[in-house]
Each structure stands twice: as structure tokens, then as C-alpha cells.
Coordinates of N, CA and C in Angstrom, one line a residue:
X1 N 84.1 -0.8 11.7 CA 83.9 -1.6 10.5 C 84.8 -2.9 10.7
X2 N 84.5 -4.0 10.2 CA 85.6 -5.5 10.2 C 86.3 -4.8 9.3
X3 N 87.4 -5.8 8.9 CA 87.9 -5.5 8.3 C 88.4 -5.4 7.0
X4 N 87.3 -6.6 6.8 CA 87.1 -6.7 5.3 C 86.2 -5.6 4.6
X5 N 85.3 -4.9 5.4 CA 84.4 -4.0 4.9 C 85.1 -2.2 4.7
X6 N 86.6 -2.3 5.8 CA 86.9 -1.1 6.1 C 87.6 -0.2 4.6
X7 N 87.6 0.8 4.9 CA 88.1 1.6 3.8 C 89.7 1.5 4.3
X8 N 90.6 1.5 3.2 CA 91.9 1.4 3.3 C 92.4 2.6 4.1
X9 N 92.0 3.7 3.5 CA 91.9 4.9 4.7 C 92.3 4.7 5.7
X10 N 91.2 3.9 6.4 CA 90.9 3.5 7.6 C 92.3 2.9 8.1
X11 N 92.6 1.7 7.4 CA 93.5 1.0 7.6 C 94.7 1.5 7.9
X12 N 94.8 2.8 7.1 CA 96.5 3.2 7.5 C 96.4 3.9 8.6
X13 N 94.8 4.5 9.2 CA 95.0 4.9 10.2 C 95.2 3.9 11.1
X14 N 94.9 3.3 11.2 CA 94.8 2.1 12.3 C 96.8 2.1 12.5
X15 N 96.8 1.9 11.3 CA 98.5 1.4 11.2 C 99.1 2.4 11.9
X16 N 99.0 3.6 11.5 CA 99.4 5.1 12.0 C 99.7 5.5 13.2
X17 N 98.7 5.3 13.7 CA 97.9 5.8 15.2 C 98.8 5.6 16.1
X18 N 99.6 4.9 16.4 CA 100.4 4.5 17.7 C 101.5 5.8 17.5
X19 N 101.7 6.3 15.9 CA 102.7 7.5 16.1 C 102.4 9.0 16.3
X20 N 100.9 9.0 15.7 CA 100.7 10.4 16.0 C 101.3 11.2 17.0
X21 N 101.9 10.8 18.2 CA 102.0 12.0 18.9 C 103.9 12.1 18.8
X22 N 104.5 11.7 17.8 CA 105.9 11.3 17.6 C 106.2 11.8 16.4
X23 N 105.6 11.5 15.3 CA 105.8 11.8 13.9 C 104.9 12.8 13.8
X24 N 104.9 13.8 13.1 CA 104.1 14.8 12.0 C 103.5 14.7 11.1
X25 N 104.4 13.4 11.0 CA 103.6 13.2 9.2 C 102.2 12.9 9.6
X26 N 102.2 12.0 10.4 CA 101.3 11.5 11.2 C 100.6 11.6 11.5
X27 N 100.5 13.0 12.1 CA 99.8 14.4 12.4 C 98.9 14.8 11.4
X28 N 100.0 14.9 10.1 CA 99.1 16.0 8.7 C 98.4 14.8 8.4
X29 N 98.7 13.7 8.3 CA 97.9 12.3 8.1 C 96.4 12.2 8.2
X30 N 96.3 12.4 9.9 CA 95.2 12.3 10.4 C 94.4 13.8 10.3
X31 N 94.8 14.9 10.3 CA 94.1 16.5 10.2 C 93.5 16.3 8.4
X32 N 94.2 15.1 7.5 CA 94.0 15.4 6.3 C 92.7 14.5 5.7
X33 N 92.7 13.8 6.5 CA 91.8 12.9 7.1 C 90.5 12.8 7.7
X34 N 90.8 13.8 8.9 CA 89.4 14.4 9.6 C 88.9 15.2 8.9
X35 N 89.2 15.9 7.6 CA 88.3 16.6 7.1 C 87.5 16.1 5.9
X36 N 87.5 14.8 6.1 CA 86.5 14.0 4.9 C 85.2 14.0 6.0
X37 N 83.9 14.4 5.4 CA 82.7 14.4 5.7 C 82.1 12.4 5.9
X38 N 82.4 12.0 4.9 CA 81.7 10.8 4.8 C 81.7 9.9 6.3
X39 N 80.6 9.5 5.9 CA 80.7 8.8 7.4 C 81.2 7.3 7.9
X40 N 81.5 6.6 6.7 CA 82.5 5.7 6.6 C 83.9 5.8 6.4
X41 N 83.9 7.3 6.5 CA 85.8 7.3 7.3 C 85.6 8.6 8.6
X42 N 84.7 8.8 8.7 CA 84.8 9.9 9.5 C 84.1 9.6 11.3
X43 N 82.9 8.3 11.0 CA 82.8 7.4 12.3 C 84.3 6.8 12.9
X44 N 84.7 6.1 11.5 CA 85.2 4.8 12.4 C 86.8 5.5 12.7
X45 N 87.3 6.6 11.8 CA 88.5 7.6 12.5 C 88.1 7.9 13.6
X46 N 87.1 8.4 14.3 CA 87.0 8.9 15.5 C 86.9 7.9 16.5
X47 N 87.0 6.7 15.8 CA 86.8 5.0 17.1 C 88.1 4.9 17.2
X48 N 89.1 5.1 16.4 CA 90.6 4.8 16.0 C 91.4 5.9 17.0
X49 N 90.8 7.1 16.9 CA 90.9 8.2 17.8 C 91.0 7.7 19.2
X50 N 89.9 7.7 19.7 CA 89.3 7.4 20.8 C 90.7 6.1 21.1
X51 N 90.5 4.9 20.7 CA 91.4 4.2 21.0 C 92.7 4.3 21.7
X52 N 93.5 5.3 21.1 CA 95.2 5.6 20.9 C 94.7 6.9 21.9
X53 N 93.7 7.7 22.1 CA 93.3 8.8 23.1 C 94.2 10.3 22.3
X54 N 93.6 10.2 20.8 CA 93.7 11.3 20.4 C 92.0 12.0 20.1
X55 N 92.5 13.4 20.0 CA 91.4 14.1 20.0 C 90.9 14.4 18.5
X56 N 90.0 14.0 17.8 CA 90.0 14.0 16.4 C 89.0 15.2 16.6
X57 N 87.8 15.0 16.8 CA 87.1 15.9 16.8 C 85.7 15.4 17.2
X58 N 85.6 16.8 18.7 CA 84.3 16.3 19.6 C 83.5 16.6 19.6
X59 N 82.9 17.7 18.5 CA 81.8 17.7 18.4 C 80.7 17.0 17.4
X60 N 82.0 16.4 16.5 CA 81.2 15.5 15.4 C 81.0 13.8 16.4
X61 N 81.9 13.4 17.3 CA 81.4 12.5 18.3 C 80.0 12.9 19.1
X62 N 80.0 13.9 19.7 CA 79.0 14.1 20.2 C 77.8 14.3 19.3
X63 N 77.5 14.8 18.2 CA 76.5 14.1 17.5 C 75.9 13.0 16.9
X64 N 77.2 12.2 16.7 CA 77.0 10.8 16.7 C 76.3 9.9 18.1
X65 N 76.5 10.7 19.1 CA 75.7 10.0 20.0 C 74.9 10.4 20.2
X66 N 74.5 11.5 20.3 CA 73.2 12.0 19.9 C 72.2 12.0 18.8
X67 N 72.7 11.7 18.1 CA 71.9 12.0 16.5 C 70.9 10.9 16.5
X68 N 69.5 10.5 16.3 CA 68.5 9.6 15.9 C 69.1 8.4 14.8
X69 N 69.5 8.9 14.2 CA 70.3 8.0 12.9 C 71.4 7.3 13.0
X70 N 72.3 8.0 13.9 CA 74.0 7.4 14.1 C 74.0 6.5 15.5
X71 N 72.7 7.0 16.4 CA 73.5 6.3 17.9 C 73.8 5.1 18.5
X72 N 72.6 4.3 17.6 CA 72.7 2.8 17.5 C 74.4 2.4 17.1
X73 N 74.7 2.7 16.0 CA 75.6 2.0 14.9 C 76.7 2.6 15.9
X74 N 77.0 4.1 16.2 CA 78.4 4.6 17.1 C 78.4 3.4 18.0
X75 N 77.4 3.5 19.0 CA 76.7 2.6 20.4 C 78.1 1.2 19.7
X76 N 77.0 0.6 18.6 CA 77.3 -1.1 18.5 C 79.1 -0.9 18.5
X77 N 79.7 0.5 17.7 CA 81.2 0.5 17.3 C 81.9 0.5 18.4
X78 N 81.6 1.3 19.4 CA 82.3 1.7 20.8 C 82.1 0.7 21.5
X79 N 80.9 -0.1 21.7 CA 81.2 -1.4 22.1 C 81.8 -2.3 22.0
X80 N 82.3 -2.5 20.7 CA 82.9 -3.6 20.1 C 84.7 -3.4 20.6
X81 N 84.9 -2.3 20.9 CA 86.3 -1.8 21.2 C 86.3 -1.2 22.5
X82 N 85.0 -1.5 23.4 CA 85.6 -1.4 24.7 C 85.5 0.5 24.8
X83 N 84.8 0.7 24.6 CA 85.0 2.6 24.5 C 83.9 3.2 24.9
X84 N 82.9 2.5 26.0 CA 81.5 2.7 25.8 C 81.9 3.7 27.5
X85 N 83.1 3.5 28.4 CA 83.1 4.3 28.9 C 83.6 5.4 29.1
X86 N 84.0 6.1 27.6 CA 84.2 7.8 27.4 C 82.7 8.4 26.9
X87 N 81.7 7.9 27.6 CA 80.6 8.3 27.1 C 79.7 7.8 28.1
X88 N 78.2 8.9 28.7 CA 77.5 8.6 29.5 C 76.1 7.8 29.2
X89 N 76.8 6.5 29.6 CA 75.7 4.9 28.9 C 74.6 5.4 29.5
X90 N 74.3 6.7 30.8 CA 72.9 6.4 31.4 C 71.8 7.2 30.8
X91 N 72.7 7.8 29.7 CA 71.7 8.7 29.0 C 71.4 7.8 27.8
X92 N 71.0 6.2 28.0 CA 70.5 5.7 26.5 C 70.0 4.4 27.0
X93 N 68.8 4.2 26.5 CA 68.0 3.4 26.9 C 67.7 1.9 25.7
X94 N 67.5 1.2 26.1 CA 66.9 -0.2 25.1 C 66.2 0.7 24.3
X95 N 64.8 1.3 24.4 CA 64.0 2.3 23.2 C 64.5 3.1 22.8
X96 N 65.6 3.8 23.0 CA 66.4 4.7 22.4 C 67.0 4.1 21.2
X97 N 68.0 2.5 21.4 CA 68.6 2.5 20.7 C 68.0 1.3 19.3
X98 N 66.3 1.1 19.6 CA 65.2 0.9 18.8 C 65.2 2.0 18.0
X99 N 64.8 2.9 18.5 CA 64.0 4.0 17.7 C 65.5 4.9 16.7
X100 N 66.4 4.7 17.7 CA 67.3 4.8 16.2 C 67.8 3.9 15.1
X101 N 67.6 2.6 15.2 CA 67.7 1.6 14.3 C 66.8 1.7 13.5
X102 N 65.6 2.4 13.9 CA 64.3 2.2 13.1 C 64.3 3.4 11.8
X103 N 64.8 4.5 12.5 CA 65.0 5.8 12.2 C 66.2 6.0 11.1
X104 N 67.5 5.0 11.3 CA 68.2 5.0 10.7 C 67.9 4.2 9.4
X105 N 66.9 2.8 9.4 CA 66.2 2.2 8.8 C 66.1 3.3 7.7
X106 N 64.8 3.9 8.5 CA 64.0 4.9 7.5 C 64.2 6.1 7.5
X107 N 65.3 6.5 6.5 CA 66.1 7.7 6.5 C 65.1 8.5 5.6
X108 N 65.6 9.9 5.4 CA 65.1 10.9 5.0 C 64.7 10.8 3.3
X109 N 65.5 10.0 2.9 CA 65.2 9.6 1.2 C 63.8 9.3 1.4
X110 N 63.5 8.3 2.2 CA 62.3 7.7 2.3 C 61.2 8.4 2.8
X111 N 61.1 9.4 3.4 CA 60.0 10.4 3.7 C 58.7 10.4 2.8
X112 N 59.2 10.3 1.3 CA 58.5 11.1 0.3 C 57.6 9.9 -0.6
X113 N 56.8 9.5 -0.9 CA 56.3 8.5 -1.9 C 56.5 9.0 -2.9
X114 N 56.5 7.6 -4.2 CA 56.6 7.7 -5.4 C 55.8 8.7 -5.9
X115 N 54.8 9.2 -6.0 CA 54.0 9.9 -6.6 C 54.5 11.4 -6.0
X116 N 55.5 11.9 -5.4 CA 55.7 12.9 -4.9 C 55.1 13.8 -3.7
X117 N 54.3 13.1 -3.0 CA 53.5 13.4 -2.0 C 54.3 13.5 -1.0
X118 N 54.7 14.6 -0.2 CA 55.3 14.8 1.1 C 53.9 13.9 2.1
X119 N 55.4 13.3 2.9 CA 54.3 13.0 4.4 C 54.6 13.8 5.3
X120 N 53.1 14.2 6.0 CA 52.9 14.8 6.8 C 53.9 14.7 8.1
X121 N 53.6 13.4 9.0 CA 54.1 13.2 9.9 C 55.3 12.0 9.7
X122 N 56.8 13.0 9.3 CA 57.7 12.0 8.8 C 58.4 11.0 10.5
X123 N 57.8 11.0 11.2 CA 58.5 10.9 12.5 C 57.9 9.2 12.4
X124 N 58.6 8.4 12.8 CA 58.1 6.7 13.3 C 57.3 7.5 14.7
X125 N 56.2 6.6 15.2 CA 55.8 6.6 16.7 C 55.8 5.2 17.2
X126 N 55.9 5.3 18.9 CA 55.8 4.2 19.3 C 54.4 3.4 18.9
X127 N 54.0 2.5 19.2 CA 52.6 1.9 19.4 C 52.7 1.0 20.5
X128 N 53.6 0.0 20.9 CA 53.6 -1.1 21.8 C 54.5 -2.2 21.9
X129 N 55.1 -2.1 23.2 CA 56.4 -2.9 23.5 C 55.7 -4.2 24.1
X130 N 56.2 -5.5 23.5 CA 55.3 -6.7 24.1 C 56.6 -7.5 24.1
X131 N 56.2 -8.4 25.4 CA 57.0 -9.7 25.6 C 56.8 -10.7 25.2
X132 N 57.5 -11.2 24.1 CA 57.0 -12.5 23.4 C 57.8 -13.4 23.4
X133 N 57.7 -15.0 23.1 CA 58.9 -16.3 22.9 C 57.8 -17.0 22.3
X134 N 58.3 -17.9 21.8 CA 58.4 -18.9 20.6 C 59.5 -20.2 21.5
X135 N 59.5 -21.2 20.4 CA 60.2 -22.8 20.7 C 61.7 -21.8 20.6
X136 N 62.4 -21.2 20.0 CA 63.5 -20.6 19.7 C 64.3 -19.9 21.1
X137 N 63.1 -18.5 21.0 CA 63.7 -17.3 21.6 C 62.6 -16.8 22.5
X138 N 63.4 -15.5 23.0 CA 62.0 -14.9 24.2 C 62.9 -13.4 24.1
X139 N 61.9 -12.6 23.9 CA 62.9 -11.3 24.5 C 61.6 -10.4 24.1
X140 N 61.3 -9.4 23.9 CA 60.8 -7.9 23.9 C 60.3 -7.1 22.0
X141 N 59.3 -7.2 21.7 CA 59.1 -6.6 20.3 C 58.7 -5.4 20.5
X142 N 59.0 -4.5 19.8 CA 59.3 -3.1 19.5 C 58.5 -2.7 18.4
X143 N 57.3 -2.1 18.5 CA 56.5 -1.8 17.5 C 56.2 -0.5 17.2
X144 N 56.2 0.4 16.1 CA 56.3 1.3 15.8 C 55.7 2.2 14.7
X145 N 54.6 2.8 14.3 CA 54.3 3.4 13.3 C 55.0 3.5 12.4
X146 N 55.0 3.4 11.1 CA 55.8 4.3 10.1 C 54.9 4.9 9.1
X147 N 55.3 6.1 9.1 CA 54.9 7.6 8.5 C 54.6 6.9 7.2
X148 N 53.7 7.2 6.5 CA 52.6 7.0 5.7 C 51.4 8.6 4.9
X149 N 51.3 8.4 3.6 CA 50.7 9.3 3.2 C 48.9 8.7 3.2
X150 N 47.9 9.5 2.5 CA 47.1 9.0 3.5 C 45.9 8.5 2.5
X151 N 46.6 7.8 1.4 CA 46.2 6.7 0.4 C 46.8 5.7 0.7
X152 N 48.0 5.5 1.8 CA 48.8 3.9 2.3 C 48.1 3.3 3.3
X153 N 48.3 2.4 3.4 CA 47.4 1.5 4.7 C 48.4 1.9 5.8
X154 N 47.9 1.8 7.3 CA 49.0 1.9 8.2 C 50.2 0.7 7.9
X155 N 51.4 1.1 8.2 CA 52.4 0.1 8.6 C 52.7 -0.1 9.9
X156 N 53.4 -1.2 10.1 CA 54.2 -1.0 11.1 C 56.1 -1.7 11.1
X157 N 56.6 -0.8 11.8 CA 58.2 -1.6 12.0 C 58.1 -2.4 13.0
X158 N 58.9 -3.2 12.8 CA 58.7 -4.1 14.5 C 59.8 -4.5 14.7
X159 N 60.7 -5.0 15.6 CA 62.3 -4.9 16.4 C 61.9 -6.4 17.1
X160 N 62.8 -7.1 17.1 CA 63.2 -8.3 18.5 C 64.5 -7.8 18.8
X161 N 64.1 -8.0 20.2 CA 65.2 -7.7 21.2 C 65.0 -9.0 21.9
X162 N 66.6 -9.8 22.4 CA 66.1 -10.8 23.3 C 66.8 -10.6 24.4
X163 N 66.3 -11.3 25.2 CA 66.9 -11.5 26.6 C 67.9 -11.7 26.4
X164 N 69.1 -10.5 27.3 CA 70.3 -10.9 27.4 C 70.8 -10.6 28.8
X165 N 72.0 -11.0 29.1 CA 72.2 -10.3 30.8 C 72.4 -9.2 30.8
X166 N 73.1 -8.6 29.4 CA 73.4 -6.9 29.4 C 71.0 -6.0 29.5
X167 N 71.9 -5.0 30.4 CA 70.9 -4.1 30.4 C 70.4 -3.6 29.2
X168 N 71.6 -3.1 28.2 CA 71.5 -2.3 27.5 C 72.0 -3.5 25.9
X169 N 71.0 -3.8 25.0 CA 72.0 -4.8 24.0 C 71.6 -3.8 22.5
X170 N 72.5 -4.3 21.5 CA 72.6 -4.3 20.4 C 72.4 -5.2 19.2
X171 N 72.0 -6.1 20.1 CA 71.7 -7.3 19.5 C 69.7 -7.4 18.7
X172 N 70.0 -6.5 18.1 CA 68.5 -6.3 17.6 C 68.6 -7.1 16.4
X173 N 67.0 -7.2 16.3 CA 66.7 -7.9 14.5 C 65.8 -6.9 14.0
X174 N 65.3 -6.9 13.0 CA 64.7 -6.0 12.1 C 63.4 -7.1 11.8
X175 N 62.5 -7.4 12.5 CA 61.2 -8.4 11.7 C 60.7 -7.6 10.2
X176 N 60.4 -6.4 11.0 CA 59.7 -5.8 9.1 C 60.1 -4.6 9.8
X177 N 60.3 -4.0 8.1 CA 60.3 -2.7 7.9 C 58.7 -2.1 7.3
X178 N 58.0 -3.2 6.9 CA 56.8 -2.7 6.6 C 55.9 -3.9 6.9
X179 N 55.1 -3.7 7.6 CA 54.4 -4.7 8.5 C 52.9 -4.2 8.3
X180 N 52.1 -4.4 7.2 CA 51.0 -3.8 7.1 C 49.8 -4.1 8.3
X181 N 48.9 -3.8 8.6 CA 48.0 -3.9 9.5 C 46.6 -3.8 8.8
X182 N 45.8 -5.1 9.0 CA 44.4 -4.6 8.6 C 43.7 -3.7 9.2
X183 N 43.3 -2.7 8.4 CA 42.2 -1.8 8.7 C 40.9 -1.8 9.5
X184 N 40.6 -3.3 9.5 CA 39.3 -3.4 9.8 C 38.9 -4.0 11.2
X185 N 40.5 -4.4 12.1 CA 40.6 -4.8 12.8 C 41.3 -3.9 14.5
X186 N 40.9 -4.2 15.4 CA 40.9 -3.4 16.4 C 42.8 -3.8 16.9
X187 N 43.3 -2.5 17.4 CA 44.7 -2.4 17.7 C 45.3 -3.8 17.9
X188 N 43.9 -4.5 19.0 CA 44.5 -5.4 20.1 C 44.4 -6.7 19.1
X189 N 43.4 -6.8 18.2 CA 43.4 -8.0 16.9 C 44.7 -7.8 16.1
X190 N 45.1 -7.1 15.8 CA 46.4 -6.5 15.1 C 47.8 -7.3 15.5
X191 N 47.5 -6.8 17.1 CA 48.7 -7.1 17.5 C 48.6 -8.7 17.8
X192 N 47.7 -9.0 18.0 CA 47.6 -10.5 17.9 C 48.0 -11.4 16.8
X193 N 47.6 -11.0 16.0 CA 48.0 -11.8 14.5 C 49.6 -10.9 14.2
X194 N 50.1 -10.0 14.4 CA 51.6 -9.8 14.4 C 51.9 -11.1 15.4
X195 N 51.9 -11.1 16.4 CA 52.7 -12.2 17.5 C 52.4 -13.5 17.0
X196 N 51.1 -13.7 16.2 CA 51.2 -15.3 15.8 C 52.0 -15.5 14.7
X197 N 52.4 -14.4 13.8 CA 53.3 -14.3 12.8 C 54.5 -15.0 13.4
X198 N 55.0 -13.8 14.0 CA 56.3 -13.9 14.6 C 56.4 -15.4 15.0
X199 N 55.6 -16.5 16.3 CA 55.6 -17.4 16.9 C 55.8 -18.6 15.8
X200 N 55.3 -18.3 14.4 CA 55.2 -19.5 13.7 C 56.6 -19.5 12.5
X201 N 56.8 -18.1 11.7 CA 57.6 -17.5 11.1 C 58.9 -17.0 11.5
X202 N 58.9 -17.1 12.9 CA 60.4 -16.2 13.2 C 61.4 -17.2 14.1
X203 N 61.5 -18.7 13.1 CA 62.8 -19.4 13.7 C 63.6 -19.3 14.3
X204 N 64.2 -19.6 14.8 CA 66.3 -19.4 14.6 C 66.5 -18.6 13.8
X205 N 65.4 -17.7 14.1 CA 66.2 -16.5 13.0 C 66.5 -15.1 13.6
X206 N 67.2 -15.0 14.9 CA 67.2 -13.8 15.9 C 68.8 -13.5 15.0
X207 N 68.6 -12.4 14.7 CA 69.8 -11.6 14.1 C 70.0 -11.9 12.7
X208 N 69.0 -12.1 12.0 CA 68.7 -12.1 10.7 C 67.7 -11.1 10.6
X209 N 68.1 -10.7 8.9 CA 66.8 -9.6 8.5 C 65.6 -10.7 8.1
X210 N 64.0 -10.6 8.0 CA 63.4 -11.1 7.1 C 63.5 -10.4 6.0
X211 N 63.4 -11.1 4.6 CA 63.4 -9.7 3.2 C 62.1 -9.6 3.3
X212 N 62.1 -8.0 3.3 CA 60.4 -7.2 3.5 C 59.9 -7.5 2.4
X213 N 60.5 -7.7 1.1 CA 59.3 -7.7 -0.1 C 58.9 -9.1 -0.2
X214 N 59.2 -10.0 0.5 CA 58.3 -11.4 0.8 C 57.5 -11.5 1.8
X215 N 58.1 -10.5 2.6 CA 57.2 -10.4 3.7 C 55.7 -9.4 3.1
X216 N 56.0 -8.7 2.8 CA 55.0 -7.9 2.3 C 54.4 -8.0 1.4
X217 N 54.6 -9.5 0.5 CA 53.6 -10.1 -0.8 C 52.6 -10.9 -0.2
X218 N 52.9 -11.6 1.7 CA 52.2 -12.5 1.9 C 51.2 -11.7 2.7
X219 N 51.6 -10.4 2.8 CA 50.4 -9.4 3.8 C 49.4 -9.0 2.8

């Protein structure tokens, strides 16, 4: 977390950390601490961890890198602090760390429509990774089903990724979270009028969200 966003928590651990292995207090400090569930003290303790090379607790790290929902956001944390090599980067791919942004996007609250209708297939699917640029930018769009009951039109999510030197970036944007698709038109028409969207509508605007309810008044 910056700093402005961090929980004070946080902060004293930060402050702390260099005594843990000296002081006690220190000790009961951080044990009193690791046992808060939430995940805005309980990620970024285990970054604070990792740092100073104390052991907070490895199996809640290792689901963080694993987990669909968390591995992006751990990924972006550990990076930012240089920590990306207590962890095996070759098990995570550019579509890996899409499909958990997408996923983390659209969490489990969201499964369910207003009217109470479980969806069937809560899972995003791929559809189609394309290489696109504009006057702006150039890099990779990430397209993706989203789970739908079966009075909704299909959606789609869609990701820019741009060219960077790194193999592996974090530098995603979120185009839509709900990117409707005409019905009446064939996959390849679809995706055609997405990319003319993007080429006309998606400025200088790499690492910006668009807001989906404007986007989704003009669909």
C-alpha cells in the first residue's frame, strides 16, 4: 500500500520490523497482528515480513500467489519492493496475471443477478488475445467472457497490456468491465468494432479505468 492509503497498523509495523528479532514486544506485536484475517493488514504484513526476512506466515503467502483473486495485486506488491525473487516468477504468465485482474474485478458478490438468478457458468473465459495500436500506444488486448444469466446479452472484459521491455508487466488497464457485444453479429464483426472502439476512444489513456456506466450507456 503507499502510504497514504496504509492502515496505521501497518505503519508501526514498518516502524517495528528492524527489532523483531531483539525485542519481544516486538515479537507479541507482530504474532498479535498476524492473526487479523483482513487483507489489508494481512497482505501487506507479509510484504513487511518478507522485507526484514521474518517468517509471518507461509501458507497464507503461498495462497496469495496462488489464489485467482490475490495474485495480480501480491505480484504488483512484491514488485514494487523488489521481493519478486522469494517466489517462482516462472510459474506466472502475462494471461495469468489478466485473468486474475479480471477475476479479482469480478468477485463472488457479483456471480448472482439482481433478480436472484444464480449463474451457471460463474468462471470469465478466454475469447481472444489481439495486437492492437492507435496514434498513442501499441501492446496486446485481453478479451474475455463474463458469466452472464441467460436473459443478458453476452459481455465482454477487455485488458490493454502494452509493450514493455519487461516479460512479465503489471501495468494493465481495465477498458471495460462490461463490454456488450451484438448478438447479430459474427465473433470476427465483434471484435472488429471492439478494436475500432478502442483505436478512436482509448487516448492517452493507458493506465486509466474507463467508467463502465458511460461506457455501457453508449453500447
Amino acid at each position: 500500500y503507499d502510504f497514504y492509503r496504509r492502515p496505521k497498523l501497518i505503519d508501526y509495523a514498518i516502524i517495528l520490523a528492524p527489532f523483531y528479532k531483539t525485542d519481544e514486544k516486538v515479537k507479541q506485536y507482530f504474532n498479535k497482528l498476524s492473526k487479523i484475517k483482513s487483507q489489508n493488514i494481512a497482505m501487506p504484513l507479509l510484504i513487511v515480513g518478507l522485507k526484514q526476512g521474518i517468517v509471518i506466515n507461509d501458507s497464507l503467502q503461498n495462497s496469495y500467489w496462488k489464489s485467482n483473486f490475490t495474485k495480480t495485486y501480491f505480484y504488483s506488491e512484491l514488485e514494487k519492493e523488489n521481493l519478486l525473487s522469494h517466489f517462482n516468477t516462472k510459474t506466472i504468465s502475462q494471461k495469468a496475471l489478466v485473468e486474475s485482474l479480471l477475476s479479482s474485478e469480478y468477485q463472488l458478490s457479483k456471480y448472482y443477478a439482481a433478480n436472484g438468478q444464480k449463474i451457471k457458468n460463474d468462471t470469465i473465459s478466454f475469447v481472444e488475445q489481439l495486437y492492437i495500436e492507435n496514434k498513442y500506444q501499441k501492446g496486446d488486448l485481453y478479451i474475455y467472457k463474463k458469466p452472464t444469466i441467460k436473459t443478458e446479452s453476452e459481455a465482454w472484459m477487455i485488458v490493454f497490456v502494452p509493450i514493455t521491455k519487461e516479460k512479465i508487466t503489471t501495468n494493465m488497464s481495465l477498458i471495460s468491465a462490461n463490454y456488450y457485444i451484438d448478438p447479430t453479429l459474427s465473433l470476427k464483426e465483434n471484435l472488429k468494432n471492439m478494436t475500432d472502439y478502442f483505436s478512436v476512444r482509448y487516448r492517452k489513456r493507458a493506465g486509466e479505468y474507463f467508467d463502465n456506466n458511460q461506457q455501457d450507456k453508449e453500447n
